[in-house]
Short mmCIF file of C-alpha atoms in Angstrom, two decimals:
data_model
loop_
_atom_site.label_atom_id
_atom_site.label_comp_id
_atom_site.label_asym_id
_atom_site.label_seq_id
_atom_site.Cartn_x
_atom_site.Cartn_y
_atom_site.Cartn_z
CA UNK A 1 95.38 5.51 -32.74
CA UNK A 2 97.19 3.59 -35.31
CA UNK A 3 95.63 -0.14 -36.21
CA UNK A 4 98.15 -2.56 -35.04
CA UNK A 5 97.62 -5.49 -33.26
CA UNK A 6 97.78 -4.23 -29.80
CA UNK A 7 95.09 -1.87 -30.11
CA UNK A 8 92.50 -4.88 -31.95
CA UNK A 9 93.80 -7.11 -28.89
CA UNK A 10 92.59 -3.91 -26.26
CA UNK A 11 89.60 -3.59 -27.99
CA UNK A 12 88.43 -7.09 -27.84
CA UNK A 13 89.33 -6.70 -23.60
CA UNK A 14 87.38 -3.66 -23.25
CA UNK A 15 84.33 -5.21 -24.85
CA UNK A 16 85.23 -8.61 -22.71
CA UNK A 17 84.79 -6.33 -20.05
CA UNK A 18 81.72 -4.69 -20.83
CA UNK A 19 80.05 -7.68 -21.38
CA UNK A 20 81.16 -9.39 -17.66
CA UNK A 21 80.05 -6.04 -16.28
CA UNK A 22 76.76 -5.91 -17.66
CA UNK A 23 76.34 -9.98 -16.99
CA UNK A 24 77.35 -8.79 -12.98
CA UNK A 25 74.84 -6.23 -13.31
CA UNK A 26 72.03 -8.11 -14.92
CA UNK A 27 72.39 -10.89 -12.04
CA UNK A 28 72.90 -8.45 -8.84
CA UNK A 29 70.05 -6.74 -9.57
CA UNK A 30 68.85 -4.37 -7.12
CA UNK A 31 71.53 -5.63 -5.39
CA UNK A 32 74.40 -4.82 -7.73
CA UNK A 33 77.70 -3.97 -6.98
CA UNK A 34 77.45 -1.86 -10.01
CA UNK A 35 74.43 -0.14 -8.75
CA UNK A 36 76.52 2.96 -6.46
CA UNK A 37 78.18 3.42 -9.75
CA UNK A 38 75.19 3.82 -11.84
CA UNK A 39 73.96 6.19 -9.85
CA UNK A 40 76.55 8.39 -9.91
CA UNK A 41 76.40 8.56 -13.91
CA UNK A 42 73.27 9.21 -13.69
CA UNK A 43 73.90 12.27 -11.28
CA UNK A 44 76.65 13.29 -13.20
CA UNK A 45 75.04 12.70 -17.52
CA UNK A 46 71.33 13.39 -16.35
CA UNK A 47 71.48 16.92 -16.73
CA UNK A 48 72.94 16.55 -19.97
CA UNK A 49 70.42 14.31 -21.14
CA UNK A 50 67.90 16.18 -20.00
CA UNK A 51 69.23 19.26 -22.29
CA UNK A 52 69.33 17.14 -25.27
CA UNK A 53 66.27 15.66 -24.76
CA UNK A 54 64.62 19.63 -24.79
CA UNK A 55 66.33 19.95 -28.21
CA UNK A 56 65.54 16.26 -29.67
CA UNK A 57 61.97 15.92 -28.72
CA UNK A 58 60.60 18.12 -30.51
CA UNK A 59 61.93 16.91 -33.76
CA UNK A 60 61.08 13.03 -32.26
CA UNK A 61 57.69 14.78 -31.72
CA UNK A 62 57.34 16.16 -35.39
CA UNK A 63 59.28 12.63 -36.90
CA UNK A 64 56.24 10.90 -34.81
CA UNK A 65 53.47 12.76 -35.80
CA UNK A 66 54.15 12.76 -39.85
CA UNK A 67 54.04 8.74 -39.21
CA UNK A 68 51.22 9.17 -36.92
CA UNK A 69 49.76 11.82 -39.28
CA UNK A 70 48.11 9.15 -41.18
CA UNK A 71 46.53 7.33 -38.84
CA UNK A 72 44.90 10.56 -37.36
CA UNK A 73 44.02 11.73 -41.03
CA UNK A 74 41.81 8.72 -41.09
CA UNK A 75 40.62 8.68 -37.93
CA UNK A 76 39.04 12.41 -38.29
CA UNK A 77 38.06 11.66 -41.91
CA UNK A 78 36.18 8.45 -40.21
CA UNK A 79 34.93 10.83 -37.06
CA UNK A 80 33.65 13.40 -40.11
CA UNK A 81 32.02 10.86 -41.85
CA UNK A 82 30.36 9.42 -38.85
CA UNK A 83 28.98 12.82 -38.15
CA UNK A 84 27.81 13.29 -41.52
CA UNK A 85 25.76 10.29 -40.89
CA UNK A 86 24.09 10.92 -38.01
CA UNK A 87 23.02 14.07 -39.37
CA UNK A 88 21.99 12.23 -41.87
CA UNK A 89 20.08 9.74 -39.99
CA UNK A 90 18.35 12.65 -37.82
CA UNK A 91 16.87 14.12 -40.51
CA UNK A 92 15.97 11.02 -41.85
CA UNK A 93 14.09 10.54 -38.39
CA UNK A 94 12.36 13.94 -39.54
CA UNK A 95 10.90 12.92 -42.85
CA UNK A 96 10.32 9.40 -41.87
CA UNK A 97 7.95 11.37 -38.78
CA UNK A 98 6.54 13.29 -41.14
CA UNK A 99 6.33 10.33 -43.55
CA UNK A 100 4.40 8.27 -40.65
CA UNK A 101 1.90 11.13 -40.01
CA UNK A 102 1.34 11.10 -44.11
CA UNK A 103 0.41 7.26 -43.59
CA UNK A 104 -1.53 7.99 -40.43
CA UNK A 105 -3.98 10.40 -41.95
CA UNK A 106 -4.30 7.95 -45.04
CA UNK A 107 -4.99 5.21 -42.68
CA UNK A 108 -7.22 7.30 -41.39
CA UNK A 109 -9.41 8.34 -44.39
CA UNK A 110 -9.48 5.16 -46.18
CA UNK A 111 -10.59 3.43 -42.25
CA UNK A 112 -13.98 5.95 -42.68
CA UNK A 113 -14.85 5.25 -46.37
CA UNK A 114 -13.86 1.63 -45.95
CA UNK A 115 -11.63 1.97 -48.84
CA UNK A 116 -9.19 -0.78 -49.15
CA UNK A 117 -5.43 0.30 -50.10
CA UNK A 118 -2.37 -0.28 -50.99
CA UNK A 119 0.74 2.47 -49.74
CA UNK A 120 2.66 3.46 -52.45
CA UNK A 121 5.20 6.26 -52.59
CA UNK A 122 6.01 9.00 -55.33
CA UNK A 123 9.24 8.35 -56.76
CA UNK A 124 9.20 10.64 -59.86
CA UNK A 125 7.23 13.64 -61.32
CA UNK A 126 6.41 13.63 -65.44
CA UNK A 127 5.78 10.86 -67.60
CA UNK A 128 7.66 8.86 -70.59
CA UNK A 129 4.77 9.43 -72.74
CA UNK A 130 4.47 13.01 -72.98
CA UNK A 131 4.32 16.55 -71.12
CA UNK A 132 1.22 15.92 -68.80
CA UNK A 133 0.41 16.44 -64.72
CA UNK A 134 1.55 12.24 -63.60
CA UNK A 135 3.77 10.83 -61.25
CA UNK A 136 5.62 7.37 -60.92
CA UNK A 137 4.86 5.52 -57.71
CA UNK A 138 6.85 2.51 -56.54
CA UNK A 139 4.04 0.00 -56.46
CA UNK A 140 2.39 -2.12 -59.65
CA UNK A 141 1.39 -5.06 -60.91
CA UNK A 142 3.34 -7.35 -58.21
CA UNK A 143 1.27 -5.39 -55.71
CA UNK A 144 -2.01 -5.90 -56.95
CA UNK A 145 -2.42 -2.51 -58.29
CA UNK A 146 -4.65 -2.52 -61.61
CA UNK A 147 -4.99 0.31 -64.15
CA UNK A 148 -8.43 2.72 -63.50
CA UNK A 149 -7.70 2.41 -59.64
CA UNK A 150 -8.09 5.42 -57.59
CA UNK A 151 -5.38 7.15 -55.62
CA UNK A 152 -5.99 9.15 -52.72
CA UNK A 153 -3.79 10.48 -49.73
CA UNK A 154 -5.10 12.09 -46.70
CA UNK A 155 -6.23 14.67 -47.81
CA UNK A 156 -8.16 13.56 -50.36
CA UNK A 157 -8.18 12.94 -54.35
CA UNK A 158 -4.71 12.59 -55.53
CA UNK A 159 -6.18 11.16 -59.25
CA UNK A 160 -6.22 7.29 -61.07
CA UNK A 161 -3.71 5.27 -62.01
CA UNK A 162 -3.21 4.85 -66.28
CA UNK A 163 -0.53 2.94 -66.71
CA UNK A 164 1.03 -0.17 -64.58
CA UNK A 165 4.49 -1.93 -65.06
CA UNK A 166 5.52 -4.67 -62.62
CA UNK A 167 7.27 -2.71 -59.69
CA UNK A 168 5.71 0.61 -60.77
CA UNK A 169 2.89 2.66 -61.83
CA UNK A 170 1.75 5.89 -63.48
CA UNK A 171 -0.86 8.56 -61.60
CA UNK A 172 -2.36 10.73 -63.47
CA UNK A 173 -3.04 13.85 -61.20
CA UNK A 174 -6.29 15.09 -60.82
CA UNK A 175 -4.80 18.98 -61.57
CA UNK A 176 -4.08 17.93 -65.58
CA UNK A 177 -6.68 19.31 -68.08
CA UNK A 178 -7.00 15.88 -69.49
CA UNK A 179 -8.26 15.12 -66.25
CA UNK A 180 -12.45 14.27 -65.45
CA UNK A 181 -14.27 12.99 -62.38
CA UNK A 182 -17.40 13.14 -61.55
CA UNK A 183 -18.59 15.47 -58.04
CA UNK A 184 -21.57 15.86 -55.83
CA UNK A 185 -21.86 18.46 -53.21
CA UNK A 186 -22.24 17.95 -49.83
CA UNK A 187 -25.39 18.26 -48.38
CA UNK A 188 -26.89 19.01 -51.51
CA UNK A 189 -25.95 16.58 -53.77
CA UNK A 190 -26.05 18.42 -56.39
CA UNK A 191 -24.06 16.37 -59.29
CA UNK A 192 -21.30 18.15 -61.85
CA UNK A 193 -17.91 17.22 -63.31
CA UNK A 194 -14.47 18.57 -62.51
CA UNK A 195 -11.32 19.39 -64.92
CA UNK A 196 -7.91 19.77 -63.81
CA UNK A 197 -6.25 23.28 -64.01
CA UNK A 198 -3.28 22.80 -62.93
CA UNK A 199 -1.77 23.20 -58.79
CA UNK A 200 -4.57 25.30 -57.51
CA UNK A 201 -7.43 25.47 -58.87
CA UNK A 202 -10.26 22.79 -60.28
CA UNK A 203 -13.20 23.98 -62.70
CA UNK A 204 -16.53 21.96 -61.56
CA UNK A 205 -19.47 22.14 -64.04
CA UNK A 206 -22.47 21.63 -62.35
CA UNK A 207 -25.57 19.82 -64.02
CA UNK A 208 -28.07 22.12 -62.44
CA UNK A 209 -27.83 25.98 -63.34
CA UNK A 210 -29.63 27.17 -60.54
CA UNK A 211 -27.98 24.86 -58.27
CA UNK A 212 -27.68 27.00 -54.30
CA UNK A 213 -24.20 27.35 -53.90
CA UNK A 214 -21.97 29.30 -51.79
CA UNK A 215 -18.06 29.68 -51.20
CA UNK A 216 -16.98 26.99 -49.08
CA UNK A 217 -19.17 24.22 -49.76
CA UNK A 218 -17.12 20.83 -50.37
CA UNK A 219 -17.34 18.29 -52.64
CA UNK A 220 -16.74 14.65 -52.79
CA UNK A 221 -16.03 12.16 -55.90
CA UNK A 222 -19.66 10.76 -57.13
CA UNK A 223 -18.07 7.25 -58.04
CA UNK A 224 -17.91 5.35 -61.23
CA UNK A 225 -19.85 2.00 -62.47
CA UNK A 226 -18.00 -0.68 -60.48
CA UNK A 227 -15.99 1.91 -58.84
CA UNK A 228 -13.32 2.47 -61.49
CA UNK A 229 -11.54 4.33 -62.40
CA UNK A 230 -13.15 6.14 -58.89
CA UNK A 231 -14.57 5.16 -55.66
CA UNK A 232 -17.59 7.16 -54.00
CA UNK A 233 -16.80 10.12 -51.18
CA UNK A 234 -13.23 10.59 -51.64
CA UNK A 235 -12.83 14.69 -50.76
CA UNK A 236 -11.85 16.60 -53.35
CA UNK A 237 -11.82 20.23 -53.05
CA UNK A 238 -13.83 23.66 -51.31
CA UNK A 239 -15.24 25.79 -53.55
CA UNK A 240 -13.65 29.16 -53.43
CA UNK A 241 -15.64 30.82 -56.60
CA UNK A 242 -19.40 30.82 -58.28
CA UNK A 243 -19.29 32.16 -61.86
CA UNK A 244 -22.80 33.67 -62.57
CA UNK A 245 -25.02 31.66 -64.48
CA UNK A 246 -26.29 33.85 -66.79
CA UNK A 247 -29.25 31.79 -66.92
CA UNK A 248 -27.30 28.69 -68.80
CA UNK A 249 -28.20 25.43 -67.75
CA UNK A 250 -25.18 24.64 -66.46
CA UNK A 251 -23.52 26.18 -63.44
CA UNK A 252 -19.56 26.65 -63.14
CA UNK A 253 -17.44 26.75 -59.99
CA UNK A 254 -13.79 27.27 -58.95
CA UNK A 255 -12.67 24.81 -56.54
CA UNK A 256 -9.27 24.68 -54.41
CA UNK A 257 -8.26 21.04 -54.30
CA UNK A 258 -7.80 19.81 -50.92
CA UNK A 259 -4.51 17.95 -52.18
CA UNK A 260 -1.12 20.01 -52.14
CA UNK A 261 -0.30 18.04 -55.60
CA UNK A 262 3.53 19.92 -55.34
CA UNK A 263 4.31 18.23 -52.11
CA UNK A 264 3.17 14.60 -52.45
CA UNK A 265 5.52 11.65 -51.01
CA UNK A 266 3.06 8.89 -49.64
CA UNK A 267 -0.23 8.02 -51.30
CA UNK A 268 -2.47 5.11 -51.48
CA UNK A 269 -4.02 3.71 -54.47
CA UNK A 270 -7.64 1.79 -53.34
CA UNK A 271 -7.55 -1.61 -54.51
CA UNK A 272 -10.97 -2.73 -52.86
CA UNK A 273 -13.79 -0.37 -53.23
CA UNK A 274 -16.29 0.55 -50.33
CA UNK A 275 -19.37 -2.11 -49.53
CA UNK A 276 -21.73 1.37 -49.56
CA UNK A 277 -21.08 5.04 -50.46
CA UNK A 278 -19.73 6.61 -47.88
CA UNK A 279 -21.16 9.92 -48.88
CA UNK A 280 -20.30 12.83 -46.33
CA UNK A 281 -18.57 10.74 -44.07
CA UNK A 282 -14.77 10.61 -45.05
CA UNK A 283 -15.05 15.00 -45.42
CA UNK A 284 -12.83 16.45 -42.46
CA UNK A 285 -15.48 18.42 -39.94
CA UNK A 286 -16.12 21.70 -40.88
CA UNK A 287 -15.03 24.32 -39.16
CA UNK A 288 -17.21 25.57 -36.69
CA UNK A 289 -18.33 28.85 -37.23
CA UNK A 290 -17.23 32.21 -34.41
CA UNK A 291 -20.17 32.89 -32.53
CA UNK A 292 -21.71 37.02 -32.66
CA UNK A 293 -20.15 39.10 -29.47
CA UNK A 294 -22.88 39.96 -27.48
CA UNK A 295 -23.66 43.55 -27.57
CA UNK A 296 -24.43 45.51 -24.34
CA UNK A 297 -26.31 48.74 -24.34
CA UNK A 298 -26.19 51.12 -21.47
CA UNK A 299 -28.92 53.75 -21.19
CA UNK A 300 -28.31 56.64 -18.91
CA UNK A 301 -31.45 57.36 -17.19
CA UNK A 302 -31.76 61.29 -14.97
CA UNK A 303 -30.68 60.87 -11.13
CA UNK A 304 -33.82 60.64 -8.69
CA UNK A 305 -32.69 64.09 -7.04
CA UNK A 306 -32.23 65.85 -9.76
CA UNK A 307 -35.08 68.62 -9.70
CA UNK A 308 -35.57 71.03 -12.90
CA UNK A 309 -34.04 74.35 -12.05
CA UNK A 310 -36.41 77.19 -11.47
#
């Protein structure tokens, strides 16, 4: 239709209309004259919107999830990382169970020698100074910890502290060569010396050569002069060998440390030494020992009846 001014002048009374119709509409409400009228266009277009909704929504569907896309790439990056963390925080839960029952059992040994201590924990293995058996633990000078203190854990003799900065302090482990302590058997008192040898294993040099001993006798630390750099009765290992003596005046033993010196986390260094040895006392019980399985003869003796045959 060609522009002329006719057509503009229709235009503007088609629109006129529309608008009076929708104002009729808007203000009949459910009552609208308009309403018969609506319904029939929806009868008659529904169908057809329903067709090209089939064929639109999907691309509305794909057009909203690209700018949804982001939003849900964060939310399962946050759901991941959430899960991570709980993960996370149950094995956390783990080690700080296992940490607790560490603690417990060093409660527990330093409450029967009547040590006094101070928890520390092993932060790092090796030392600044050199290629030696040490670790680092996160306690020092703030904490009242004190070069030539002993450390212990549960189980027994971890080793003495050499060096000490403000927040931290060096161990050195009681499996380096460099290391010494003085022993004394159980039971027997019997005095000697042990060496580190590394994980396993500690060397003990007894003073008496014909000293009694047998596999599986324990020993405990003899102390120093004013307890450093060791405390009396702290356990330190089972003997597991006796070298002959060959009639030397000495007597040498293999002993398996009771401290697993590859796995420690907790430890506690004693910062107030006992009132009186402990002696025996702070040892685990031993084991008690299986008791023989009675043994039951039977003797067949001849039947009564039985008469010798003729």
């Amino acid at each position: 239709m060609r522009d002329t001014r006719e057509s503009r002048l229709l235009l503007v009374l088609l629109v006129a209309i529309a608008f009076a119709l929708i104002t009729v509409d808007i203000r009949g409400g459910e009552q609208s004259p308009l309403d018969g009228a609506r319904q029939a266009a929806a009868s008659a277009f529904g169908p057809v919107e329903g067709g090209v909704a089939r064929v639109v929504n999907p691309v509305g569907n794909a057009i909203g999830a690209v700018r949804d896309s982001g939003r849900r790439h964060n939310r399962i990056s946050t759901l991941e990382h959430e899960n991570e963390a709980l993960k996370a925080k149950l094995g956390s839960s783990d080690r700080n169970r296992s940490r607790a029952a560490e603690l417990d059992k060093i409660l527990k040994t330093a409450g029967t020698g009547q040590y006094g201590i101070k928890g520390a924990q092993v932060i790092a293995i090796g030392s600044a100074q050199g290629f030696s058996w040490t670790v680092t633990i996160d306690a020092g000078r703030r904490d009242g910890i004190a070069r030539d203190m002993t450390v212990l854990n549960g189980d027994g003799l971890v080793g003495r502290v050499t060096t000490v900065g403000a927040d931290t302090s060096t161990v050195l482990l009681a499996a380096d060569p460099d290391f010494t302590v003085g022993t004394r058997m159980e039971k027997t008192n019997e005095i000697g010396f042990a060496n580190g040898q590394g994980v396993g294993s500690l060397r003990v040099q007894l003073l008496n050569g014909k000293a009694n001993i047998k596999r599986g006798d324990r020993l405990v630390t003899f102390g120093s002069s004013r307890d450093k750099p060791f405390v009396p009765g702290v356990p330190v290992g089972k003997v597991v060998k006796v070298e002959p003596s060959n009639g030397d005046l000495t007597r040498n033993l293999q002993v398996r440390p009771f401290v697993s010196f590859s796995q420690l986390d907790i430890v506690g260094v004693v910062v107030a030494p006992p009132r009186q040895d402990p002696r025996d006392t702070v040892l685990p019980p031993a084991p008690a020992k299986p008791k023989p399985t009675p043994t039951v003869t039977v003797t067949a003796t001849p039947s009564a009846s039985a008469s010798p045959r003729s």
